Coordinates of C-alpha atoms in Angstrom, one line a residue:
M7 CA 79.7 -92.4 -106.7
E8 CA 77.1 -90.0 -105.3
I9 CA 77.4 -86.3 -106.1
H10 CA 76.3 -84.0 -103.3
R11 CA 75.4 -80.4 -104.2
T12 CA 74.5 -77.9 -101.5
V13 CA 72.2 -74.9 -102.1
D14 CA 75.3 -72.8 -102.4
D15 CA 76.7 -75.1 -105.0
L16 CA 73.5 -74.9 -107.0
A17 CA 73.5 -71.2 -106.8
A18 CA 77.1 -71.1 -108.1
M19 CA 76.4 -73.3 -111.2
P20 CA 76.6 -71.5 -114.5
R21 CA 73.2 -70.5 -115.8
V22 CA 72.8 -73.0 -118.7
P23 CA 73.9 -76.1 -116.8
R24 CA 71.7 -75.1 -113.9
L25 CA 68.8 -74.6 -116.2
N26 CA 69.3 -78.0 -117.8
F27 CA 69.8 -79.7 -114.5
F28 CA 66.6 -78.4 -112.9
N29 CA 64.5 -78.9 -116.0
S30 CA 65.5 -82.5 -116.1
I31 CA 65.5 -83.4 -112.4
S32 CA 61.7 -84.0 -112.3
G33 CA 62.0 -86.8 -114.8
F34 CA 59.7 -87.7 -117.7
K35 CA 56.9 -85.3 -118.6
C36 CA 54.5 -85.1 -121.6
P37 CA 55.3 -82.5 -124.3
V38 CA 52.2 -80.7 -125.5
L39 CA 51.4 -78.0 -128.0
I40 CA 49.1 -75.2 -126.7
G41 CA 47.2 -73.3 -129.3
T42 CA 45.8 -69.8 -128.8
I43 CA 44.4 -67.0 -130.8
D44 CA 44.4 -63.2 -130.2
E45 CA 41.6 -60.7 -130.5
R46 CA 42.5 -60.0 -134.1
G47 CA 42.5 -63.6 -135.2
H48 CA 46.3 -64.2 -135.2
T49 CA 47.1 -67.8 -134.1
N50 CA 49.9 -68.9 -131.8
L51 CA 51.3 -72.3 -131.0
A52 CA 53.9 -73.2 -128.4
I53 CA 55.4 -76.3 -126.9
F54 CA 55.1 -76.9 -123.1
N55 CA 56.1 -79.7 -120.8
S56 CA 54.5 -78.6 -117.5
V57 CA 50.8 -79.7 -118.0
V58 CA 49.4 -81.4 -114.9
H59 CA 46.1 -83.0 -113.8
V60 CA 44.2 -80.7 -111.5
S61 CA 40.7 -82.3 -111.3
S62 CA 38.6 -85.0 -112.8
F63 CA 35.3 -83.5 -112.0
P64 CA 35.0 -80.8 -113.1
P65 CA 37.8 -81.8 -115.6
M66 CA 40.7 -79.4 -115.2
L67 CA 44.3 -79.2 -116.3
G68 CA 47.0 -76.7 -115.4
F69 CA 50.4 -75.6 -116.8
M70 CA 53.1 -73.1 -115.9
I71 CA 54.0 -69.9 -117.7
R72 CA 57.3 -68.2 -117.1
P73 CA 57.5 -64.6 -115.7
L74 CA 56.1 -61.8 -117.8
T75 CA 59.5 -60.1 -118.1
V76 CA 59.1 -60.5 -121.9
P77 CA 56.0 -60.8 -124.0
R78 CA 54.4 -64.3 -123.5
H79 CA 52.1 -64.7 -126.5
T80 CA 50.4 -67.8 -125.0
Y81 CA 49.5 -66.0 -121.8
H82 CA 48.3 -62.8 -123.4
N83 CA 46.1 -64.6 -125.9
I84 CA 44.6 -66.7 -123.1
K85 CA 43.9 -63.6 -121.1
S86 CA 42.4 -61.9 -124.1
R87 CA 40.2 -64.7 -125.4
G88 CA 39.8 -66.8 -122.3
C89 CA 40.4 -70.1 -124.1
F90 CA 43.2 -72.4 -125.4
T91 CA 43.8 -75.9 -126.7
I92 CA 46.1 -78.6 -125.6
N93 CA 47.4 -81.1 -128.2
L94 CA 49.7 -84.0 -127.3
V95 CA 52.9 -84.3 -129.3
H96 CA 53.5 -87.6 -131.1
E97 CA 56.6 -88.7 -133.0
G98 CA 55.2 -87.8 -136.4
I99 CA 55.1 -84.1 -135.5
L100 CA 58.0 -83.9 -133.1
E101 CA 60.4 -81.7 -135.2
Q102 CA 57.6 -79.2 -136.0
A103 CA 56.5 -79.2 -132.4
H104 CA 60.0 -78.6 -131.0
Q105 CA 60.5 -75.8 -133.6
T106 CA 57.6 -73.8 -132.0
S107 CA 59.9 -73.0 -129.1
A108 CA 61.9 -70.6 -131.3
D109 CA 61.4 -66.9 -130.6
Y110 CA 59.1 -65.9 -133.5
P111 CA 57.9 -62.3 -133.8
W112 CA 54.6 -61.2 -132.4
R113 CA 51.7 -61.9 -134.8
Q114 CA 53.7 -64.5 -136.8
S115 CA 51.9 -67.8 -136.5
E116 CA 54.0 -70.8 -135.4
F117 CA 51.4 -73.0 -137.2
E118 CA 52.5 -71.6 -140.6
A119 CA 56.2 -71.1 -139.6
C120 CA 56.6 -74.7 -138.4
G121 CA 54.4 -76.6 -140.9
L122 CA 51.4 -77.5 -138.7
S123 CA 47.7 -77.0 -139.5
P124 CA 45.3 -74.9 -137.4
E125 CA 42.0 -76.8 -137.0
Y126 CA 38.7 -75.4 -135.7
K127 CA 36.2 -77.8 -134.1
N128 CA 32.8 -77.5 -132.6
G129 CA 32.7 -73.7 -132.8
F130 CA 35.7 -73.3 -130.4
A131 CA 37.6 -70.1 -130.9
A132 CA 41.2 -71.3 -130.3
P133 CA 42.9 -73.6 -132.9
F134 CA 43.7 -77.2 -132.4
V135 CA 46.7 -78.9 -134.1
G136 CA 45.2 -80.7 -137.1
E137 CA 48.0 -83.3 -137.1
A138 CA 47.6 -84.1 -133.3
K139 CA 46.0 -87.4 -132.3
V140 CA 44.8 -86.3 -128.8
K141 CA 43.5 -82.8 -128.5
M142 CA 41.3 -80.9 -126.1
S143 CA 39.7 -77.4 -125.7
L144 CA 39.8 -75.5 -122.4
L145 CA 38.4 -72.3 -121.0
L146 CA 40.5 -70.3 -118.6
E147 CA 39.3 -71.1 -115.0
E148 CA 42.0 -69.5 -112.8
E149 CA 45.5 -68.2 -112.7
H150 CA 47.9 -68.2 -109.7
L151 CA 51.0 -66.1 -109.3
I152 CA 53.9 -68.0 -107.9
R153 CA 55.4 -65.2 -105.8
A154 CA 58.7 -67.0 -105.2
N155 CA 59.8 -66.7 -108.8
G156 CA 57.1 -64.8 -110.8
N157 CA 55.8 -67.9 -112.7
I158 CA 52.1 -68.1 -113.4
F159 CA 50.1 -71.3 -113.0
I160 CA 47.2 -71.4 -115.5
I161 CA 44.2 -73.7 -114.8
G162 CA 41.8 -74.5 -117.7
R163 CA 38.5 -76.3 -117.6
V164 CA 38.2 -79.0 -120.3
Q165 CA 35.3 -78.5 -122.7
D166 CA 35.8 -81.0 -125.5
M167 CA 38.3 -83.9 -126.0
Y168 CA 39.2 -85.8 -129.1
T169 CA 41.0 -89.1 -128.9
P170 CA 41.5 -92.1 -131.2
E171 CA 38.9 -94.8 -130.3
E172 CA 41.6 -97.5 -130.3
A173 CA 43.6 -95.6 -127.6
L174 CA 40.9 -96.0 -124.9
S175 CA 40.9 -99.0 -122.6
E176 CA 37.8 -100.6 -121.2
S177 CA 38.4 -98.9 -117.9
G178 CA 38.5 -95.5 -119.7
Q179 CA 42.2 -95.0 -119.4
L180 CA 44.1 -93.4 -122.4
N181 CA 46.9 -95.5 -123.7
P182 CA 49.7 -93.1 -124.6
E183 CA 51.6 -95.8 -126.6
A184 CA 48.6 -96.3 -128.9
C185 CA 48.7 -92.5 -129.7
D186 CA 52.5 -92.5 -130.2
T187 CA 52.6 -89.9 -127.4
L188 CA 56.1 -89.0 -126.4
A189 CA 57.8 -88.1 -123.2
V190 CA 60.4 -85.4 -122.6
V191 CA 63.2 -84.8 -120.1
G192 CA 64.5 -81.3 -119.8
L193 CA 63.8 -79.0 -122.8
D194 CA 65.0 -81.0 -125.7
T195 CA 65.4 -84.8 -125.1
Y196 CA 62.4 -86.9 -126.2
Y197 CA 61.5 -90.5 -125.5
R198 CA 59.0 -93.0 -126.8
A199 CA 56.3 -94.2 -124.3
E200 CA 56.6 -97.9 -123.3
P201 CA 54.5 -99.5 -120.6
V202 CA 56.3 -101.4 -117.8
A203 CA 53.4 -102.6 -115.7
R204 CA 49.9 -101.8 -114.6
L205 CA 49.5 -102.5 -110.9
P206 CA 46.3 -103.0 -108.9
Y207 CA 44.8 -100.4 -106.6
A208 CA 47.0 -100.3 -103.5
R209 CA 45.4 -101.1 -100.2
A210 CA 46.9 -101.3 -96.7
P211 CA 47.0 -104.8 -95.2
R212 CA 44.2 -105.5 -92.8
Q213 CA 45.2 -105.4 -89.1
T214 CA 44.7 -108.6 -87.2

């Protein structure tokens, strides 16, 4: 049976079911940990599921930050220092990664609170997650206010990437399964990555 919801039905839904519904309707996404540091050297770590590809050359990724109606430590640190790291979540660190979504006090490091290790590489200011298998450093490139709801879209330019050698295919593609990378639906339901098929580049049939 098909369920039909109108815009009025959606508006009338209780807050939590509506939040869960819309966070899951876009399907599988990749959970990541974003590491930042403030001007006094206090580290911060938070889980996100909104990272998207922006550009391959120059290499850029983007992610969404909710409205600044309350302190957003990740946003303020990125604005202060102009840099951050993205670390893919794998099954071995899932519980610690999910715990970073808790509302920890300002200046308390989620690294320490959640049992993860800050790692500094190649002179980059922001911390990586030492236990992550795929990690990258980024500089703040742009930010865009979504006027419809107050969200902020952050775009970062990738500086350095660290990946397991065995996770790269001959074509250069990263194999998420080889990195134990997870997928997430909504805010709290995680899945293992499993390939179904790799299809050839699609071309339209030639007209005769």
